[in-house]
mmCIF file of C-alpha atoms in Angstrom:
data_model
loop_
_atom_site.group_PDB
_atom_site.id
_atom_site.type_symbol
_atom_site.label_atom_id
_atom_site.label_comp_id
_atom_site.label_asym_id
_atom_site.label_seq_id
_atom_site.Cartn_x
_atom_site.Cartn_y
_atom_site.Cartn_z
ATOM 1 C CA MET A 30 88.284 -8.488 -7.755
ATOM 2 C CA MET A 31 88.888 -6.246 -10.775
ATOM 3 C CA VAL A 32 91.168 -3.393 -10.004
ATOM 4 C CA GLY A 33 89.287 -0.239 -10.720
ATOM 5 C CA ARG A 34 85.712 -2.274 -10.772
ATOM 6 C CA ASP A 35 84.269 -0.004 -8.194
ATOM 7 C CA ASP A 36 85.556 3.398 -9.665
ATOM 8 C CA GLY A 37 82.487 5.899 -9.968
ATOM 9 C CA ARG A 38 80.193 2.924 -8.087
ATOM 10 C CA GLU A 39 78.858 5.867 -5.225
ATOM 11 C CA ASP A 40 78.334 8.400 -7.785
ATOM 12 C CA ARG A 41 76.105 5.884 -10.243
ATOM 13 C CA ARG A 42 74.461 4.750 -7.065
ATOM 14 C CA GLU A 43 73.671 8.106 -6.405
ATOM 15 C CA ARG A 44 72.048 9.194 -9.502
ATOM 16 C CA LEU A 45 70.053 6.334 -9.264
ATOM 17 C CA LEU A 46 68.776 6.917 -5.982
ATOM 18 C CA GLU A 47 68.200 10.931 -7.188
ATOM 19 C CA GLY A 48 66.040 9.398 -10.402
ATOM 20 C CA LEU A 49 64.172 7.013 -8.008
ATOM 21 C CA ARG A 50 62.906 10.361 -6.015
ATOM 22 C CA THR A 51 61.087 11.832 -8.609
ATOM 23 C CA ARG A 52 58.947 8.380 -9.339
ATOM 24 C CA VAL A 53 58.229 7.165 -5.571
ATOM 25 C CA ASP A 54 57.191 9.133 -2.969
ATOM 26 C CA ASP A 55 57.449 6.693 0.113
ATOM 27 C CA GLN A 56 60.603 7.745 2.071
ATOM 28 C CA ARG A 57 60.615 4.246 3.634
ATOM 29 C CA VAL A 58 60.804 2.796 0.261
ATOM 30 C CA LEU A 59 63.363 5.212 -0.655
ATOM 31 C CA ASP A 60 65.489 4.344 2.356
ATOM 32 C CA ALA A 61 65.545 0.509 1.453
ATOM 33 C CA MET A 62 66.785 1.043 -1.742
ATOM 34 C CA ALA A 63 69.480 2.892 -0.737
ATOM 35 C CA ALA A 64 70.296 0.489 1.994
ATOM 36 C CA VAL A 65 70.487 -2.836 -0.293
ATOM 37 C CA PRO A 66 73.806 -2.978 -2.397
ATOM 38 C CA ARG A 67 72.397 -3.815 -5.927
ATOM 39 C CA HIS A 68 76.087 -4.580 -7.138
ATOM 40 C CA GLU A 69 76.470 -7.569 -4.605
ATOM 41 C CA PHE A 70 73.606 -9.162 -6.561
ATOM 42 C CA VAL A 71 74.176 -8.599 -10.305
ATOM 43 C CA PRO A 72 77.161 -11.072 -11.712
ATOM 44 C CA ASP A 73 80.613 -9.770 -12.100
ATOM 45 C CA ASN A 74 80.145 -9.280 -15.829
ATOM 46 C CA GLN A 75 77.155 -6.802 -15.184
ATOM 47 C CA GLN A 76 79.072 -5.365 -13.025
ATOM 48 C CA GLN A 77 79.812 -1.821 -14.581
ATOM 49 C CA TYR A 78 76.174 -1.951 -15.004
ATOM 50 C CA ALA A 79 74.897 -2.506 -11.373
ATOM 51 C CA TYR A 80 73.416 1.002 -10.982
ATOM 52 C CA ASP A 81 71.809 1.289 -14.202
ATOM 53 C CA ASP A 82 68.024 1.721 -13.871
ATOM 54 C CA ARG A 83 67.006 -1.365 -16.097
ATOM 55 C CA PRO A 84 66.996 -5.323 -15.947
ATOM 56 C CA LEU A 85 70.370 -7.201 -15.947
ATOM 57 C CA PRO A 86 70.889 -10.699 -16.756
ATOM 58 C CA ILE A 87 71.655 -13.161 -13.879
ATOM 59 C CA GLY A 88 71.323 -16.640 -15.635
ATOM 60 C CA GLU A 89 68.966 -19.133 -16.309
ATOM 61 C CA GLY A 90 67.207 -16.668 -18.730
ATOM 62 C CA GLN A 91 66.352 -14.684 -15.640
ATOM 63 C CA THR A 92 67.184 -10.998 -14.659
ATOM 64 C CA ILE A 93 67.348 -8.673 -11.791
ATOM 65 C CA SER A 94 64.662 -6.242 -12.244
ATOM 66 C CA ALA A 95 64.871 -2.576 -12.549
ATOM 67 C CA PRO A 96 65.259 -0.725 -9.662
ATOM 68 C CA HIS A 97 62.516 1.696 -10.587
ATOM 69 C CA MET A 98 60.591 -1.441 -10.681
ATOM 70 C CA VAL A 99 61.421 -2.842 -7.391
ATOM 71 C CA ALA A 100 60.804 0.779 -5.834
ATOM 72 C CA ILE A 101 57.496 1.218 -7.446
ATOM 73 C CA MET A 102 56.089 -2.653 -6.765
ATOM 74 C CA ALA A 103 57.186 -2.171 -2.861
ATOM 75 C CA GLU A 104 55.249 1.012 -2.712
ATOM 76 C CA LEU A 105 52.234 -0.486 -4.277
ATOM 77 C CA LEU A 106 52.445 -3.183 -1.941
ATOM 78 C CA GLU A 107 52.149 -0.787 1.217
ATOM 79 C CA LEU A 108 54.673 -2.515 3.103
ATOM 80 C CA ASP A 109 54.932 -1.932 6.763
ATOM 81 C CA PRO A 110 57.445 -3.751 9.522
ATOM 82 C CA GLY A 111 55.789 -7.299 10.210
ATOM 83 C CA THR A 112 54.109 -7.457 7.518
ATOM 84 C CA ARG A 113 54.516 -11.106 6.403
ATOM 85 C CA VAL A 114 55.199 -11.420 2.088
ATOM 86 C CA LEU A 115 55.220 -14.067 -0.323
ATOM 87 C CA GLU A 116 57.460 -13.727 -3.048
ATOM 88 C CA ILE A 117 57.250 -15.559 -6.068
ATOM 89 C CA GLY A 118 60.477 -15.351 -8.389
ATOM 90 C CA THR A 119 63.280 -14.732 -5.864
ATOM 91 C CA GLY A 120 66.044 -14.742 -8.666
ATOM 92 C CA CYS A 121 69.130 -13.139 -7.340
ATOM 93 C CA GLY A 122 67.547 -11.921 -4.349
ATOM 94 C CA TYR A 123 67.768 -8.310 -4.575
ATOM 95 C CA HIS A 124 63.630 -7.621 -4.671
ATOM 96 C CA ALA A 125 63.337 -10.081 -1.666
ATOM 97 C CA ALA A 126 66.209 -7.988 0.133
ATOM 98 C CA VAL A 127 64.511 -4.676 -0.444
ATOM 99 C CA THR A 128 61.355 -6.098 0.911
ATOM 100 C CA ALA A 129 63.205 -7.548 3.829
ATOM 101 C CA GLU A 130 64.507 -4.057 4.761
ATOM 102 C CA LEU A 131 60.402 -2.913 4.518
ATOM 103 C CA VAL A 132 59.100 -5.845 6.892
ATOM 104 C CA GLY A 133 61.586 -7.490 8.486
ATOM 105 C CA PRO A 134 63.897 -10.489 6.807
ATOM 106 C CA GLU A 135 61.816 -12.806 9.079
ATOM 107 C CA ASN A 136 58.572 -11.827 7.476
ATOM 108 C CA VAL A 137 59.697 -12.870 3.707
ATOM 109 C CA TYR A 138 58.857 -16.062 1.944
ATOM 110 C CA SER A 139 60.487 -16.521 -1.156
ATOM 111 C CA VAL A 140 59.660 -18.855 -4.099
ATOM 112 C CA GLU A 141 62.276 -19.637 -7.004
ATOM 113 C CA TYR A 142 61.806 -22.489 -9.576
ATOM 114 C CA HIS A 143 65.918 -22.834 -10.525
ATOM 115 C CA ASP A 144 67.566 -24.851 -8.002
ATOM 116 C CA SER A 145 70.649 -22.893 -8.635
ATOM 117 C CA LEU A 146 69.207 -19.082 -8.268
ATOM 118 C CA ALA A 147 67.615 -20.359 -5.108
ATOM 119 C CA GLY A 148 70.718 -21.740 -3.675
ATOM 120 C CA GLU A 149 72.751 -18.841 -4.652
ATOM 121 C CA ALA A 150 70.193 -16.364 -3.655
ATOM 122 C CA ARG A 151 69.805 -18.041 -0.303
ATOM 123 C CA ARG A 152 73.786 -17.960 0.500
ATOM 124 C CA ARG A 153 73.958 -13.960 -0.697
ATOM 125 C CA LEU A 154 71.147 -12.757 1.426
ATOM 126 C CA ALA A 155 72.483 -14.865 4.510
ATOM 127 C CA ASP A 156 76.083 -13.164 3.456
ATOM 128 C CA LEU A 157 74.474 -9.844 3.538
ATOM 129 C CA GLY A 158 72.670 -10.009 6.708
ATOM 130 C CA TYR A 159 69.362 -11.172 5.590
ATOM 131 C CA ASP A 160 69.526 -14.873 6.528
ATOM 132 C CA GLU A 161 65.874 -15.011 8.045
ATOM 133 C CA VAL A 162 64.757 -14.517 4.873
ATOM 134 C CA SER A 163 63.171 -17.999 3.690
ATOM 135 C CA VAL A 164 64.026 -19.194 0.172
ATOM 136 C CA ARG A 165 62.871 -22.595 -1.421
ATOM 137 C CA ALA A 166 63.146 -23.908 -4.769
ATOM 138 C CA GLY A 167 59.809 -24.819 -6.323
ATOM 139 C CA ASP A 168 56.944 -24.019 -8.666
ATOM 140 C CA GLY A 169 55.708 -20.414 -7.770
ATOM 141 C CA HIS A 170 52.022 -21.424 -8.845
ATOM 142 C CA ASP A 171 51.597 -23.696 -5.747
ATOM 143 C CA GLY A 172 52.993 -20.711 -3.739
ATOM 144 C CA TRP A 173 54.001 -21.567 0.063
ATOM 145 C CA ALA A 174 51.071 -23.278 1.894
ATOM 146 C CA GLU A 175 53.374 -24.036 4.944
ATOM 147 C CA HIS A 176 53.790 -20.448 6.086
ATOM 148 C CA ALA A 177 50.303 -18.818 5.201
ATOM 149 C CA PRO A 178 48.510 -16.957 5.264
ATOM 150 C CA TYR A 179 50.134 -14.216 3.780
ATOM 151 C CA ASP A 180 49.155 -10.141 4.188
ATOM 152 C CA ARG A 181 50.561 -9.361 1.098
ATOM 153 C CA ALA A 182 51.867 -11.415 -2.166
ATOM 154 C CA TYR A 183 54.009 -10.266 -5.563
ATOM 155 C CA LEU A 184 55.184 -11.812 -8.468
ATOM 156 C CA THR A 185 58.694 -10.837 -10.027
ATOM 157 C CA CYS A 186 57.895 -12.830 -13.337
ATOM 158 C CA ALA A 187 54.706 -12.612 -15.737
ATOM 159 C CA ALA A 188 51.568 -14.795 -15.463
ATOM 160 C CA PRO A 189 48.202 -14.942 -17.294
ATOM 161 C CA GLU A 190 46.373 -14.313 -14.035
ATOM 162 C CA PHE A 191 47.290 -14.555 -10.479
ATOM 163 C CA PRO A 192 47.786 -18.166 -9.731
ATOM 164 C CA ALA A 193 44.923 -19.580 -7.672
ATOM 165 C CA ASP A 194 47.019 -21.169 -4.957
ATOM 166 C CA VAL A 195 48.866 -18.082 -4.134
ATOM 167 C CA ILE A 196 45.398 -16.002 -4.062
ATOM 168 C CA GLU A 197 44.203 -19.000 -1.426
ATOM 169 C CA GLN A 198 47.211 -18.035 0.571
ATOM 170 C CA ILE A 199 46.540 -14.617 0.847
ATOM 171 C CA ARG A 200 44.204 -13.538 3.835
ATOM 172 C CA PRO A 201 41.220 -11.149 3.150
ATOM 173 C CA GLY A 202 42.156 -7.581 2.683
ATOM 174 C CA GLY A 203 45.777 -8.347 1.626
ATOM 175 C CA ILE A 204 46.951 -7.235 -1.492
ATOM 176 C CA LEU A 205 48.542 -8.810 -4.613
ATOM 177 C CA LEU A 206 50.586 -7.486 -7.430
ATOM 178 C CA ALA A 207 52.044 -8.740 -10.475
ATOM 179 C CA PRO A 208 52.839 -8.533 -14.161
ATOM 180 C CA LEU A 209 49.631 -10.186 -15.810
ATOM 181 C CA GLY A 210 49.343 -10.973 -19.694
ATOM 182 C CA ARG A 211 51.338 -12.580 -22.322
ATOM 183 C CA GLY A 212 52.877 -10.512 -24.658
ATOM 184 C CA HIS A 213 51.765 -7.095 -23.534
ATOM 185 C CA GLN A 214 51.547 -7.380 -19.734
ATOM 186 C CA THR A 215 50.552 -4.815 -17.319
ATOM 187 C CA LEU A 216 51.421 -4.602 -13.505
ATOM 188 C CA VAL A 217 48.118 -5.393 -11.596
ATOM 189 C CA ARG A 218 47.370 -4.484 -7.942
ATOM 190 C CA ALA A 219 44.370 -6.631 -6.326
ATOM 191 C CA VAL A 220 42.612 -6.773 -2.653
ATOM 192 C CA LYS A 221 41.462 -10.343 -1.879
ATOM 193 C CA ARG A 222 37.744 -9.448 -0.518
ATOM 194 C CA GLU A 223 35.994 -11.259 2.128
ATOM 195 C CA ASP A 224 34.153 -13.739 -0.196
ATOM 196 C CA GLY A 225 37.626 -14.725 -1.978
ATOM 197 C CA THR A 226 37.290 -12.601 -5.142
ATOM 198 C CA LEU A 227 39.798 -9.557 -6.405
ATOM 199 C CA ASP A 228 39.361 -5.926 -6.270
ATOM 200 C CA GLN A 229 41.912 -5.090 -9.286
ATOM 201 C CA GLU A 230 43.452 -2.347 -10.451
ATOM 202 C CA ASP A 231 45.799 -1.909 -13.501
ATOM 203 C CA HIS A 232 49.273 0.324 -13.084
ATOM 204 C CA GLY A 233 50.349 0.557 -16.706
ATOM 205 C CA GLY A 234 52.139 -1.775 -18.990
ATOM 206 C CA VAL A 235 55.305 -3.485 -18.023
ATOM 207 C CA ARG A 236 57.758 -5.987 -19.629
ATOM 208 C CA PHE A 237 59.254 -9.047 -17.262
ATOM 209 C CA VAL A 238 60.363 -12.735 -17.956
ATOM 210 C CA GLU A 239 57.412 -15.424 -17.854
ATOM 211 C CA MET A 240 56.758 -17.366 -14.877
ATOM 212 C CA GLN A 241 57.876 -20.956 -15.625
ATOM 213 C CA GLY A 242 56.431 -24.184 -14.442
#
């Protein structure tokens, strides 16, 4: 461990949490953000930026999302204990850990395209006490049918539209959330109707890495 690497970390973390309080109203979401140590999910060469409110590179051309975006997405998903959640794009596991704080780790199922990131995330989550989060390597377009139906699904990467298989795996009345669009991206929240169609609403422009596969 680098000498002095922790200098000022708690102050930076507290400033980040103060900033989140101006953007998110749900206290449970704020508590979850406070509970998850973002620096544990950030590569060594990015440690000094761990509590900056911005995305950071984690390898394989992927990023760890900005904390405010993780918090906003959690609030829009209306996550309660016991809610069954499908995540597309595990990355380093940070977003899954925040979700696990809200629903319970045994209710989080995450799919990561890159084998290396999936393995690292699985180990990191286990080390931090989130060992019941389920992570597999695979194409996120396929979802994870084995554990369907889900109450919620979200993408941490941008797609042209919600993947058809992911829609299929969500129960009627369930919520989907994803950055949609190529080039210009919009955060879209959708509720699945009884007939399988989606009632969609936009929540502003965003910028995510594009979905692979």
